[in-house]
PDB file of N, CA, C and O in Angstrom:
ATOM      1  N   UNK A   1     -63.785 -42.054  20.325  1.00  0.00           N
ATOM      2  CA  UNK A   1     -62.060 -42.645  21.357  1.00  0.00           C
ATOM      3  C   UNK A   1     -61.024 -42.677  21.169  1.00  0.00           C
ATOM      4  O   UNK A   1     -60.254 -41.627  19.822  1.00  0.00           O
ATOM      5  N   UNK A   2     -61.045 -42.753  21.837  1.00  0.00           N
ATOM      6  CA  UNK A   2     -59.030 -42.334  22.373  1.00  0.00           C
ATOM      7  C   UNK A   2     -58.203 -43.569  22.070  1.00  0.00           C
ATOM      8  O   UNK A   2     -58.411 -44.455  21.902  1.00  0.00           O
ATOM      9  N   UNK A   3     -57.289 -43.071  21.217  1.00  0.00           N
ATOM     10  CA  UNK A   3     -56.510 -44.341  21.031  1.00  0.00           C
ATOM     11  C   UNK A   3     -54.927 -43.639  21.892  1.00  0.00           C
ATOM     12  O   UNK A   3     -54.413 -43.550  21.593  1.00  0.00           O
ATOM     13  N   UNK A   4     -55.055 -45.471  22.868  1.00  0.00           N
ATOM     14  CA  UNK A   4     -54.248 -44.700  23.442  1.00  0.00           C
ATOM     15  C   UNK A   4     -52.307 -45.611  23.057  1.00  0.00           C
ATOM     16  O   UNK A   4     -51.862 -45.526  23.809  1.00  0.00           O
ATOM     17  N   UNK A   5     -52.707 -46.339  21.923  1.00  0.00           N
ATOM     18  CA  UNK A   5     -51.271 -46.610  21.484  1.00  0.00           C
ATOM     19  C   UNK A   5     -50.535 -45.809  21.354  1.00  0.00           C
ATOM     20  O   UNK A   5     -49.457 -45.431  21.442  1.00  0.00           O
ATOM     21  N   UNK A   6     -50.965 -44.373  20.579  1.00  0.00           N
ATOM     22  CA  UNK A   6     -50.415 -43.272  19.994  1.00  0.00           C
ATOM     23  C   UNK A   6     -49.924 -42.011  20.766  1.00  0.00           C
ATOM     24  O   UNK A   6     -49.111 -41.637  21.525  1.00  0.00           O
ATOM     25  N   UNK A   7     -51.062 -42.279  22.495  1.00  0.00           N
ATOM     26  CA  UNK A   7     -50.562 -41.540  24.001  1.00  0.00           C
ATOM     27  C   UNK A   7     -49.018 -42.298  24.148  1.00  0.00           C
ATOM     28  O   UNK A   7     -48.044 -42.041  24.682  1.00  0.00           O
ATOM     29  N   UNK A   8     -49.210 -43.799  24.135  1.00  0.00           N
ATOM     30  CA  UNK A   8     -47.873 -44.184  24.725  1.00  0.00           C
ATOM     31  C   UNK A   8     -46.647 -43.814  24.596  1.00  0.00           C
ATOM     32  O   UNK A   8     -45.850 -43.587  24.732  1.00  0.00           O
ATOM     33  N   UNK A   9     -47.146 -44.192  22.668  1.00  0.00           N
ATOM     34  CA  UNK A   9     -45.516 -43.357  21.724  1.00  0.00           C
ATOM     35  C   UNK A   9     -44.778 -42.446  21.794  1.00  0.00           C
ATOM     36  O   UNK A   9     -43.888 -41.921  22.444  1.00  0.00           O
ATOM     37  N   UNK A  10     -46.024 -41.182  22.231  1.00  0.00           N
ATOM     38  CA  UNK A  10     -45.699 -40.092  22.553  1.00  0.00           C
ATOM     39  C   UNK A  10     -45.216 -39.511  24.108  1.00  0.00           C
ATOM     40  O   UNK A  10     -44.066 -38.819  24.093  1.00  0.00           O
ATOM     41  N   UNK A  11     -45.596 -40.710  25.201  1.00  0.00           N
ATOM     42  CA  UNK A  11     -45.467 -40.269  26.387  1.00  0.00           C
ATOM     43  C   UNK A  11     -43.901 -40.827  26.148  1.00  0.00           C
ATOM     44  O   UNK A  11     -42.504 -40.507  26.923  1.00  0.00           O
ATOM     45  N   UNK A  12     -43.174 -42.003  25.752  1.00  0.00           N
ATOM     46  CA  UNK A  12     -41.940 -42.950  25.143  1.00  0.00           C
ATOM     47  C   UNK A  12     -41.455 -41.789  25.090  1.00  0.00           C
ATOM     48  O   UNK A  12     -40.037 -41.758  25.286  1.00  0.00           O
ATOM     49  N   UNK A  13     -41.817 -40.786  23.748  1.00  0.00           N
ATOM     50  CA  UNK A  13     -41.126 -40.300  23.150  1.00  0.00           C
ATOM     51  C   UNK A  13     -40.360 -38.889  24.235  1.00  0.00           C
ATOM     52  O   UNK A  13     -39.496 -37.912  24.152  1.00  0.00           O
ATOM     53  N   UNK A  14     -41.207 -38.992  24.759  1.00  0.00           N
ATOM     54  CA  UNK A  14     -40.834 -37.401  25.786  1.00  0.00           C
ATOM     55  C   UNK A  14     -39.614 -38.090  27.018  1.00  0.00           C
ATOM     56  O   UNK A  14     -39.197 -37.403  27.341  1.00  0.00           O
ATOM     57  N   UNK A  15     -40.246 -38.944  27.406  1.00  0.00           N
ATOM     58  CA  UNK A  15     -39.192 -39.819  28.143  1.00  0.00           C
ATOM     59  C   UNK A  15     -38.327 -39.744  28.447  1.00  0.00           C
ATOM     60  O   UNK A  15     -37.138 -39.942  28.680  1.00  0.00           O
ATOM     61  N   UNK A  16     -37.705 -40.097  26.435  1.00  0.00           N
ATOM     62  CA  UNK A  16     -36.354 -40.739  26.058  1.00  0.00           C
ATOM     63  C   UNK A  16     -35.544 -38.995  25.636  1.00  0.00           C
ATOM     64  O   UNK A  16     -34.444 -39.377  26.252  1.00  0.00           O
ATOM     65  N   UNK A  17     -36.322 -38.490  25.599  1.00  0.00           N
ATOM     66  CA  UNK A  17     -35.923 -36.791  25.344  1.00  0.00           C
ATOM     67  C   UNK A  17     -35.278 -36.147  27.138  1.00  0.00           C
ATOM     68  O   UNK A  17     -34.105 -35.977  27.230  1.00  0.00           O
ATOM     69  N   UNK A  18     -36.410 -36.391  28.088  1.00  0.00           N
ATOM     70  CA  UNK A  18     -35.543 -36.317  29.259  1.00  0.00           C
ATOM     71  C   UNK A  18     -34.667 -36.979  29.668  1.00  0.00           C
ATOM     72  O   UNK A  18     -34.070 -36.853  30.378  1.00  0.00           O
ATOM     73  N   UNK A  19     -34.365 -38.251  29.260  1.00  0.00           N
ATOM     74  CA  UNK A  19     -33.314 -38.991  30.447  1.00  0.00           C
ATOM     75  C   UNK A  19     -32.249 -38.760  29.322  1.00  0.00           C
ATOM     76  O   UNK A  19     -31.779 -40.186  28.644  1.00  0.00           O
ATOM     77  N   UNK A  20     -31.715 -38.382  29.231  1.00  0.00           N
ATOM     78  CA  UNK A  20     -30.114 -37.971  28.453  1.00  0.00           C
ATOM     79  C   UNK A  20     -28.487 -38.578  29.514  1.00  0.00           C
ATOM     80  O   UNK A  20     -29.103 -38.739  30.388  1.00  0.00           O
ATOM     81  N   UNK A  21     -27.855 -38.928  28.508  1.00  0.00           N
ATOM     82  CA  UNK A  21     -26.574 -39.292  28.708  1.00  0.00           C
ATOM     83  C   UNK A  21     -25.515 -38.103  28.710  1.00  0.00           C
ATOM     84  O   UNK A  21     -25.691 -37.764  27.879  1.00  0.00           O
ATOM     85  N   UNK A  22     -24.149 -38.814  29.822  1.00  0.00           N
ATOM     86  CA  UNK A  22     -23.213 -37.661  29.782  1.00  0.00           C
ATOM     87  C   UNK A  22     -22.081 -39.056  29.679  1.00  0.00           C
ATOM     88  O   UNK A  22     -22.430 -40.032  30.066  1.00  0.00           O
ATOM     89  N   UNK A  23     -20.963 -38.515  28.880  1.00  0.00           N
ATOM     90  CA  UNK A  23     -19.932 -39.586  29.137  1.00  0.00           C
ATOM     91  C   UNK A  23     -19.296 -39.537  30.817  1.00  0.00           C
ATOM     92  O   UNK A  23     -19.303 -38.646  31.770  1.00  0.00           O
ATOM     93  N   UNK A  24     -19.227 -40.555  31.214  1.00  0.00           N
ATOM     94  CA  UNK A  24     -18.939 -40.843  32.430  1.00  0.00           C
ATOM     95  C   UNK A  24     -16.906 -40.331  32.467  1.00  0.00           C
ATOM     96  O   UNK A  24     -16.409 -40.201  31.747  1.00  0.00           O
ATOM     97  N   UNK A  25     -17.085 -39.759  33.848  1.00  0.00           N
ATOM     98  CA  UNK A  25     -15.005 -38.543  33.776  1.00  0.00           C
ATOM     99  C   UNK A  25     -13.984 -39.655  33.924  1.00  0.00           C
ATOM    100  O   UNK A  25     -13.167 -39.281  33.180  1.00  0.00           O
ATOM    101  N   UNK A  26     -14.456 -40.786  34.031  1.00  0.00           N
ATOM    102  CA  UNK A  26     -12.982 -41.721  34.261  1.00  0.00           C
ATOM    103  C   UNK A  26     -13.667 -42.841  32.952  1.00  0.00           C
ATOM    104  O   UNK A  26     -12.348 -42.718  32.573  1.00  0.00           O
ATOM    105  N   UNK A  27     -14.529 -43.057  32.604  1.00  0.00           N
ATOM    106  CA  UNK A  27     -13.835 -44.226  31.661  1.00  0.00           C
ATOM    107  C   UNK A  27     -14.905 -43.492  30.195  1.00  0.00           C
ATOM    108  O   UNK A  27     -14.847 -44.260  29.363  1.00  0.00           O
ATOM    109  N   UNK A  28     -15.923 -42.760  30.323  1.00  0.00           N
ATOM    110  CA  UNK A  28     -16.473 -41.921  28.650  1.00  0.00           C
ATOM    111  C   UNK A  28     -17.474 -42.617  28.557  1.00  0.00           C
ATOM    112  O   UNK A  28     -17.889 -42.709  27.427  1.00  0.00           O
ATOM    113  N   UNK A  29     -17.724 -43.758  29.375  1.00  0.00           N
ATOM    114  CA  UNK A  29     -18.744 -44.293  28.386  1.00  0.00           C
ATOM    115  C   UNK A  29     -19.988 -43.403  28.830  1.00  0.00           C
ATOM    116  O   UNK A  29     -20.138 -43.007  29.945  1.00  0.00           O
ATOM    117  N   UNK A  30     -21.366 -44.027  28.128  1.00  0.00           N
ATOM    118  CA  UNK A  30     -22.580 -42.886  27.913  1.00  0.00           C
ATOM    119  C   UNK A  30     -22.836 -43.502  29.458  1.00  0.00           C
ATOM    120  O   UNK A  30     -23.207 -44.866  30.112  1.00  0.00           O
ATOM    121  N   UNK A  31     -23.588 -42.680  30.794  1.00  0.00           N
ATOM    122  CA  UNK A  31     -24.101 -42.716  31.760  1.00  0.00           C
ATOM    123  C   UNK A  31     -25.157 -41.623  32.161  1.00  0.00           C
ATOM    124  O   UNK A  31     -25.280 -40.583  31.519  1.00  0.00           O
ATOM    125  N   UNK A  32     -26.612 -42.081  32.648  1.00  0.00           N
ATOM    126  CA  UNK A  32     -27.964 -41.207  33.117  1.00  0.00           C
ATOM    127  C   UNK A  32     -27.186 -39.841  33.752  1.00  0.00           C
ATOM    128  O   UNK A  32     -26.225 -39.926  34.616  1.00  0.00           O
ATOM    129  N   UNK A  33     -27.528 -39.094  33.250  1.00  0.00           N
ATOM    130  CA  UNK A  33     -27.123 -37.663  33.724  1.00  0.00           C
ATOM    131  C   UNK A  33     -27.632 -37.370  35.319  1.00  0.00           C
ATOM    132  O   UNK A  33     -27.106 -37.107  35.822  1.00  0.00           O
ATOM    133  N   UNK A  34     -28.774 -38.061  36.108  1.00  0.00           N
ATOM    134  CA  UNK A  34     -29.129 -38.447  36.766  1.00  0.00           C
ATOM    135  C   UNK A  34     -28.157 -39.549  37.527  1.00  0.00           C
ATOM    136  O   UNK A  34     -28.386 -40.052  39.488  1.00  0.00           O
ATOM    137  N   UNK A  35     -27.431 -40.584  37.505  1.00  0.00           N
ATOM    138  CA  UNK A  35     -26.962 -41.514  37.760  1.00  0.00           C
ATOM    139  C   UNK A  35     -26.046 -40.770  38.593  1.00  0.00           C
ATOM    140  O   UNK A  35     -25.190 -40.044  38.898  1.00  0.00           O
ATOM    141  N   UNK A  36     -25.730 -41.074  39.901  1.00  0.00           N
ATOM    142  CA  UNK A  36     -24.826 -40.960  40.907  1.00  0.00           C
ATOM    143  C   UNK A  36     -23.514 -42.318  41.218  1.00  0.00           C
ATOM    144  O   UNK A  36     -22.388 -41.893  41.237  1.00  0.00           O
ATOM    145  N   UNK A  37     -23.620 -43.293  40.129  1.00  0.00           N
ATOM    146  CA  UNK A  37     -21.954 -44.184  39.848  1.00  0.00           C
ATOM    147  C   UNK A  37     -22.179 -44.581  38.382  1.00  0.00           C
ATOM    148  O   UNK A  37     -23.959 -44.449  38.051  1.00  0.00           O
ATOM    149  N   UNK A  38     -21.677 -44.849  38.157  1.00  0.00           N
ATOM    150  CA  UNK A  38     -21.470 -45.257  36.662  1.00  0.00           C
ATOM    151  C   UNK A  38     -21.709 -46.993  36.398  1.00  0.00           C
ATOM    152  O   UNK A  38     -21.458 -47.596  37.385  1.00  0.00           O
ATOM    153  N   UNK A  39     -22.563 -47.377  35.626  1.00  0.00           N
ATOM    154  CA  UNK A  39     -22.729 -48.666  35.929  1.00  0.00           C
ATOM    155  C   UNK A  39     -21.609 -49.905  35.369  1.00  0.00           C
ATOM    156  O   UNK A  39     -21.463 -51.024  35.602  1.00  0.00           O
ATOM    157  N   UNK A  40     -20.345 -49.194  34.731  1.00  0.00           N
ATOM    158  CA  UNK A  40     -19.422 -49.501  34.107  1.00  0.00           C
ATOM    159  C   UNK A  40     -18.358 -50.254  35.187  1.00  0.00           C
ATOM    160  O   UNK A  40     -17.903 -51.196  35.120  1.00  0.00           O
ATOM    161  N   UNK A  41     -18.385 -48.362  34.964  1.00  0.00           N
ATOM    162  CA  UNK A  41     -16.976 -48.811  35.757  1.00  0.00           C
ATOM    163  C   UNK A  41     -16.896 -48.463  37.543  1.00  0.00           C
ATOM    164  O   UNK A  41     -15.780 -48.553  38.101  1.00  0.00           O
ATOM    165  N   UNK A  42     -17.900 -48.411  37.787  1.00  0.00           N
ATOM    166  CA  UNK A  42     -18.505 -48.722  39.328  1.00  0.00           C
ATOM    167  C   UNK A  42     -17.664 -46.743  40.211  1.00  0.00           C
ATOM    168  O   UNK A  42     -17.522 -46.625  41.711  1.00  0.00           O
ATOM    169  N   UNK A  43     -17.278 -45.755  39.071  1.00  0.00           N
ATOM    170  CA  UNK A  43     -17.045 -44.456  39.449  1.00  0.00           C
ATOM    171  C   UNK A  43     -17.939 -44.019  39.816  1.00  0.00           C
ATOM    172  O   UNK A  43     -19.569 -43.588  39.330  1.00  0.00           O
ATOM    173  N   UNK A  44     -18.175 -43.100  41.252  1.00  0.00           N
ATOM    174  CA  UNK A  44     -19.242 -42.266  41.346  1.00  0.00           C
ATOM    175  C   UNK A  44     -18.348 -40.853  40.623  1.00  0.00           C
ATOM    176  O   UNK A  44     -17.675 -40.303  40.347  1.00  0.00           O
ATOM    177  N   UNK A  45     -20.348 -40.374  40.009  1.00  0.00           N
ATOM    178  CA  UNK A  45     -20.654 -39.130  39.467  1.00  0.00           C
ATOM    179  C   UNK A  45     -20.570 -37.880  40.700  1.00  0.00           C
ATOM    180  O   UNK A  45     -21.182 -37.681  41.149  1.00  0.00           O
ATOM    181  N   UNK A  46     -19.608 -36.902  40.410  1.00  0.00           N
ATOM    182  CA  UNK A  46     -19.602 -35.745  41.407  1.00  0.00           C
ATOM    183  C   UNK A  46     -20.151 -35.063  40.483  1.00  0.00           C
ATOM    184  O   UNK A  46     -20.684 -34.892  39.334  1.00  0.00           O
ATOM    185  N   UNK A  47     -21.520 -33.847  41.120  1.00  0.00           N
ATOM    186  CA  UNK A  47     -22.704 -33.205  40.708  1.00  0.00           C
ATOM    187  C   UNK A  47     -21.632 -32.487  39.861  1.00  0.00           C
ATOM    188  O   UNK A  47     -20.652 -31.233  40.489  1.00  0.00           O
ATOM    189  N   UNK A  48     -21.458 -32.220  38.454  1.00  0.00           N
ATOM    190  CA  UNK A  48     -20.760 -30.414  38.024  1.00  0.00           C
ATOM    191  C   UNK A  48     -19.798 -31.369  37.258  1.00  0.00           C
ATOM    192  O   UNK A  48     -18.890 -30.473  37.067  1.00  0.00           O
ATOM    193  N   UNK A  49     -19.316 -32.480  37.914  1.00  0.00           N
ATOM    194  CA  UNK A  49     -18.043 -33.213  36.965  1.00  0.00           C
ATOM    195  C   UNK A  49     -18.082 -33.138  35.527  1.00  0.00           C
ATOM    196  O   UNK A  49     -19.552 -33.721  35.313  1.00  0.00           O
ATOM    197  N   UNK A  50     -16.945 -32.615  34.725  1.00  0.00           N
ATOM    198  CA  UNK A  50     -17.252 -33.067  33.356  1.00  0.00           C
ATOM    199  C   UNK A  50     -16.338 -34.255  33.356  1.00  0.00           C
ATOM    200  O   UNK A  50     -15.194 -34.183  33.651  1.00  0.00           O
ATOM    201  N   UNK A  51     -16.469 -34.558  31.854  1.00  0.00           N
ATOM    202  CA  UNK A  51     -15.497 -35.991  31.567  1.00  0.00           C
ATOM    203  C   UNK A  51     -14.121 -34.890  30.702  1.00  0.00           C
ATOM    204  O   UNK A  51     -14.520 -34.380  30.555  1.00  0.00           O
ATOM    205  N   UNK A  52     -13.154 -35.724  30.273  1.00  0.00           N
ATOM    206  CA  UNK A  52     -12.221 -35.327  30.427  1.00  0.00           C
ATOM    207  C   UNK A  52     -12.096 -35.644  28.889  1.00  0.00           C
ATOM    208  O   UNK A  52     -11.747 -37.110  28.188  1.00  0.00           O
ATOM    209  N   UNK A  53     -12.369 -35.268  27.703  1.00  0.00           N
ATOM    210  CA  UNK A  53     -13.599 -36.030  26.747  1.00  0.00           C
ATOM    211  C   UNK A  53     -11.821 -36.335  25.857  1.00  0.00           C
ATOM    212  O   UNK A  53     -11.796 -36.559  24.787  1.00  0.00           O
ATOM    213  N   UNK A  54     -10.672 -35.340  25.944  1.00  0.00           N
ATOM    214  CA  UNK A  54      -9.214 -35.627  25.136  1.00  0.00           C
ATOM    215  C   UNK A  54      -8.831 -37.290  26.214  1.00  0.00           C
ATOM    216  O   UNK A  54      -7.480 -37.779  25.734  1.00  0.00           O
ATOM    217  N   UNK A  55      -9.044 -37.500  26.620  1.00  0.00           N
ATOM    218  CA  UNK A  55      -8.587 -38.426  27.524  1.00  0.00           C
ATOM    219  C   UNK A  55      -8.672 -39.926  26.805  1.00  0.00           C
ATOM    220  O   UNK A  55     -10.290 -40.523  26.324  1.00  0.00           O
ATOM    221  N   UNK A  56      -7.830 -40.963  26.359  1.00  0.00           N
ATOM    222  CA  UNK A  56      -8.289 -42.031  26.540  1.00  0.00           C
ATOM    223  C   UNK A  56      -7.719 -43.370  26.700  1.00  0.00           C
ATOM    224  O   UNK A  56      -7.907 -43.041  28.123  1.00  0.00           O
ATOM    225  N   UNK A  57      -8.889 -43.799  26.466  1.00  0.00           N
ATOM    226  CA  UNK A  57      -9.313 -44.967  27.453  1.00  0.00           C
ATOM    227  C   UNK A  57      -7.803 -45.791  27.684  1.00  0.00           C
ATOM    228  O   UNK A  57      -6.482 -45.302  27.100  1.00  0.00           O
ATOM    229  N   UNK A  58      -7.560 -46.652  29.024  1.00  0.00           N
ATOM    230  CA  UNK A  58      -6.423 -47.452  28.868  1.00  0.00           C
ATOM    231  C   UNK A  58      -5.502 -47.866  28.284  1.00  0.00           C
ATOM    232  O   UNK A  58      -4.701 -48.005  27.942  1.00  0.00           O
ATOM    233  N   UNK A  59      -6.474 -49.232  27.222  1.00  0.00           N
ATOM    234  CA  UNK A  59      -5.518 -49.816  26.346  1.00  0.00           C
ATOM    235  C   UNK A  59      -5.178 -48.687  25.341  1.00  0.00           C
ATOM    236  O   UNK A  59      -4.190 -49.348  24.631  1.00  0.00           O
ATOM    237  N   UNK A  60      -5.697 -47.784  25.257  1.00  0.00           N
ATOM    238  CA  UNK A  60      -5.049 -46.713  24.017  1.00  0.00           C
ATOM    239  C   UNK A  60      -4.173 -46.242  24.984  1.00  0.00           C
ATOM    240  O   UNK A  60      -2.976 -45.949  24.051  1.00  0.00           O
ATOM    241  N   UNK A  61      -3.611 -45.647  25.793  1.00  0.00           N
ATOM    242  CA  UNK A  61      -3.047 -45.140  26.620  1.00  0.00           C
ATOM    243  C   UNK A  61      -1.326 -46.106  26.831  1.00  0.00           C
ATOM    244  O   UNK A  61      -0.654 -45.844  26.492  1.00  0.00           O
ATOM    245  N   UNK A  62      -1.750 -47.048  27.110  1.00  0.00           N
ATOM    246  CA  UNK A  62      -0.656 -48.086  26.645  1.00  0.00           C
ATOM    247  C   UNK A  62       0.297 -48.985  25.597  1.00  0.00           C
ATOM    248  O   UNK A  62       0.657 -48.644  25.124  1.00  0.00           O
ATOM    249  N   UNK A  63      -0.915 -48.391  24.430  1.00  0.00           N
ATOM    250  CA  UNK A  63      -0.181 -48.333  22.905  1.00  0.00           C
ATOM    251  C   UNK A  63       0.219 -47.343  22.727  1.00  0.00           C
ATOM    252  O   UNK A  63       1.446 -47.613  21.688  1.00  0.00           O
ATOM    253  N   UNK A  64      -0.289 -46.211  23.087  1.00  0.00           N
ATOM    254  CA  UNK A  64       0.314 -44.853  22.868  1.00  0.00           C
ATOM    255  C   UNK A  64       1.876 -44.855  23.602  1.00  0.00           C
ATOM    256  O   UNK A  64       3.183 -44.935  22.821  1.00  0.00           O
ATOM    257  N   UNK A  65       1.674 -45.244  24.548  1.00  0.00           N
ATOM    258  CA  UNK A  65       3.019 -45.265  25.379  1.00  0.00           C
ATOM    259  C   UNK A  65       4.567 -46.789  24.803  1.00  0.00           C
ATOM    260  O   UNK A  65       5.106 -46.586  24.538  1.00  0.00           O
ATOM    261  N   UNK A  66       3.852 -47.457  24.355  1.00  0.00           N
ATOM    262  CA  UNK A  66       4.719 -48.708  23.845  1.00  0.00           C
ATOM    263  C   UNK A  66       4.993 -48.047  22.503  1.00  0.00           C
ATOM    264  O   UNK A  66       6.610 -48.354  22.318  1.00  0.00           O
ATOM    265  N   UNK A  67       4.416 -47.112  21.699  1.00  0.00           N
ATOM    266  CA  UNK A  67       4.612 -46.664  20.288  1.00  0.00           C
ATOM    267  C   UNK A  67       5.928 -45.963  20.975  1.00  0.00           C
ATOM    268  O   UNK A  67       7.269 -45.436  19.850  1.00  0.00           O
ATOM    269  N   UNK A  68       5.930 -44.838  21.642  1.00  0.00           N
ATOM    270  CA  UNK A  68       6.745 -43.826  22.669  1.00  0.00           C
ATOM    271  C   UNK A  68       7.600 -44.776  22.387  1.00  0.00           C
ATOM    272  O   UNK A  68       9.001 -44.077  21.983  1.00  0.00           O
ATOM    273  N   UNK A  69       8.068 -45.430  23.758  1.00  0.00           N
ATOM    274  CA  UNK A  69       9.154 -46.703  23.856  1.00  0.00           C
ATOM    275  C   UNK A  69       9.978 -47.107  22.565  1.00  0.00           C
ATOM    276  O   UNK A  69      11.026 -47.241  22.343  1.00  0.00           O
ATOM    277  N   UNK A  70       9.024 -47.481  21.879  1.00  0.00           N
ATOM    278  CA  UNK A  70       9.880 -48.397  20.986  1.00  0.00           C
ATOM    279  C   UNK A  70      10.513 -46.965  20.019  1.00  0.00           C
ATOM    280  O   UNK A  70      11.588 -47.668  19.374  1.00  0.00           O
ATOM    281  N   UNK A  71      10.068 -46.299  19.555  1.00  0.00           N
ATOM    282  CA  UNK A  71      10.736 -45.111  18.692  1.00  0.00           C
ATOM    283  C   UNK A  71      11.749 -44.387  19.678  1.00  0.00           C
ATOM    284  O   UNK A  71      13.017 -44.419  19.295  1.00  0.00           O
ATOM    285  N   UNK A  72      11.634 -44.169  21.094  1.00  0.00           N
ATOM    286  CA  UNK A  72      12.784 -43.755  21.723  1.00  0.00           C
ATOM    287  C   UNK A  72      14.054 -44.491  22.503  1.00  0.00           C
ATOM    288  O   UNK A  72      14.987 -44.579  21.771  1.00  0.00           O
ATOM    289  N   UNK A  73      13.348 -45.725  22.318  1.00  0.00           N
ATOM    290  CA  UNK A  73      14.634 -46.771  23.047  1.00  0.00           C
ATOM    291  C   UNK A  73      15.867 -47.287  22.158  1.00  0.00           C
ATOM    292  O   UNK A  73      16.872 -46.992  22.483  1.00  0.00           O
ATOM    293  N   UNK A  74      15.313 -47.362  20.657  1.00  0.00           N
ATOM    294  CA  UNK A  74      16.556 -47.492  19.410  1.00  0.00           C
ATOM    295  C   UNK A  74      17.286 -45.986  19.351  1.00  0.00           C
ATOM    296  O   UNK A  74      18.709 -46.361  19.795  1.00  0.00           O
ATOM    297  N   UNK A  75      16.769 -44.762  19.678  1.00  0.00           N
ATOM    298  CA  UNK A  75      17.552 -43.701  19.456  1.00  0.00           C
ATOM    299  C   UNK A  75      18.334 -43.398  20.882  1.00  0.00           C
ATOM    300  O   UNK A  75      19.445 -43.146  20.934  1.00  0.00           O
ATOM    301  N   UNK A  76      18.120 -43.823  22.323  1.00  0.00           N
ATOM    302  CA  UNK A  76      18.783 -43.272  23.233  1.00  0.00           C
ATOM    303  C   UNK A  76      19.463 -44.709  23.260  1.00  0.00           C
ATOM    304  O   UNK A  76      21.167 -44.483  23.510  1.00  0.00           O
ATOM    305  N   UNK A  77      19.178 -45.949  23.207  1.00  0.00           N
ATOM    306  CA  UNK A  77      20.944 -47.432  22.337  1.00  0.00           C
ATOM    307  C   UNK A  77      21.919 -46.533  21.541  1.00  0.00           C
ATOM    308  O   UNK A  77      23.075 -46.755  22.153  1.00  0.00           O
ATOM    309  N   UNK A  78      20.871 -46.108  20.335  1.00  0.00           N
ATOM    310  CA  UNK A  78      21.963 -45.721  19.524  1.00  0.00           C
ATOM    311  C   UNK A  78      23.301 -44.385  20.060  1.00  0.00           C
ATOM    312  O   UNK A  78      24.127 -43.955  19.586  1.00  0.00           O
ATOM    313  N   UNK A  79      22.393 -43.585  20.649  1.00  0.00           N
ATOM    314  CA  UNK A  79      23.601 -42.764  21.649  1.00  0.00           C
ATOM    315  C   UNK A  79      24.201 -42.962  22.945  1.00  0.00           C
ATOM    316  O   UNK A  79      25.253 -42.347  21.968  1.00  0.00           O
ATOM    317  N   UNK A  80      23.940 -43.950  23.211  1.00  0.00           N
ATOM    318  CA  UNK A  80      24.666 -44.669  24.241  1.00  0.00           C
ATOM    319  C   UNK A  80      26.436 -45.431  23.348  1.00  0.00           C
ATOM    320  O   UNK A  80      27.193 -45.189  24.163  1.00  0.00           O
ATOM    321  N   UNK A  81      26.135 -45.888  22.887  1.00  0.00           N
ATOM    322  CA  UNK A  81      26.872 -46.475  21.917  1.00  0.00           C
ATOM    323  C   UNK A  81      27.437 -45.647  21.061  1.00  0.00           C
ATOM    324  O   UNK A  81      29.092 -45.530  20.707  1.00  0.00           O
ATOM    325  N   UNK A  82      27.305 -44.559  20.258  1.00  0.00           N
ATOM    326  CA  UNK A  82      28.107 -43.695  19.988  1.00  0.00           C
ATOM    327  C   UNK A  82      29.452 -42.756  21.051  1.00  0.00           C
ATOM    328  O   UNK A  82      29.726 -42.416  20.978  1.00  0.00           O
ATOM    329  N   UNK A  83      28.580 -42.275  22.425  1.00  0.00           N
ATOM    330  CA  UNK A  83      29.152 -41.686  23.175  1.00  0.00           C
ATOM    331  C   UNK A  83      30.356 -42.446  24.099  1.00  0.00           C
ATOM    332  O   UNK A  83      31.295 -42.365  23.846  1.00  0.00           O
ATOM    333  N   UNK A  84      29.925 -44.056  23.791  1.00  0.00           N
ATOM    334  CA  UNK A  84      31.386 -45.212  24.339  1.00  0.00           C
ATOM    335  C   UNK A  84      31.665 -45.458  23.147  1.00  0.00           C
ATOM    336  O   UNK A  84      32.855 -45.565  22.847  1.00  0.00           O
TER     337      UNK A  84
END
């Protein structure tokens, strides 16, 4: 007698391995590799496009710029005061 439950689990494992995900080039969230568009940011995925893995999310970029400006602004103001 054939046990269909075992066959379903095996076929599910094979399906799961075949549907791999890649990071979206725009938002870095996982997208199925055969998807045409990212479901999160709606960015169209071009064939062969690679994600910029060193790119930070927008919120992190804003925080980095705030940190940089908060460190540079007092130094610039101090130099301006010293020059005058």
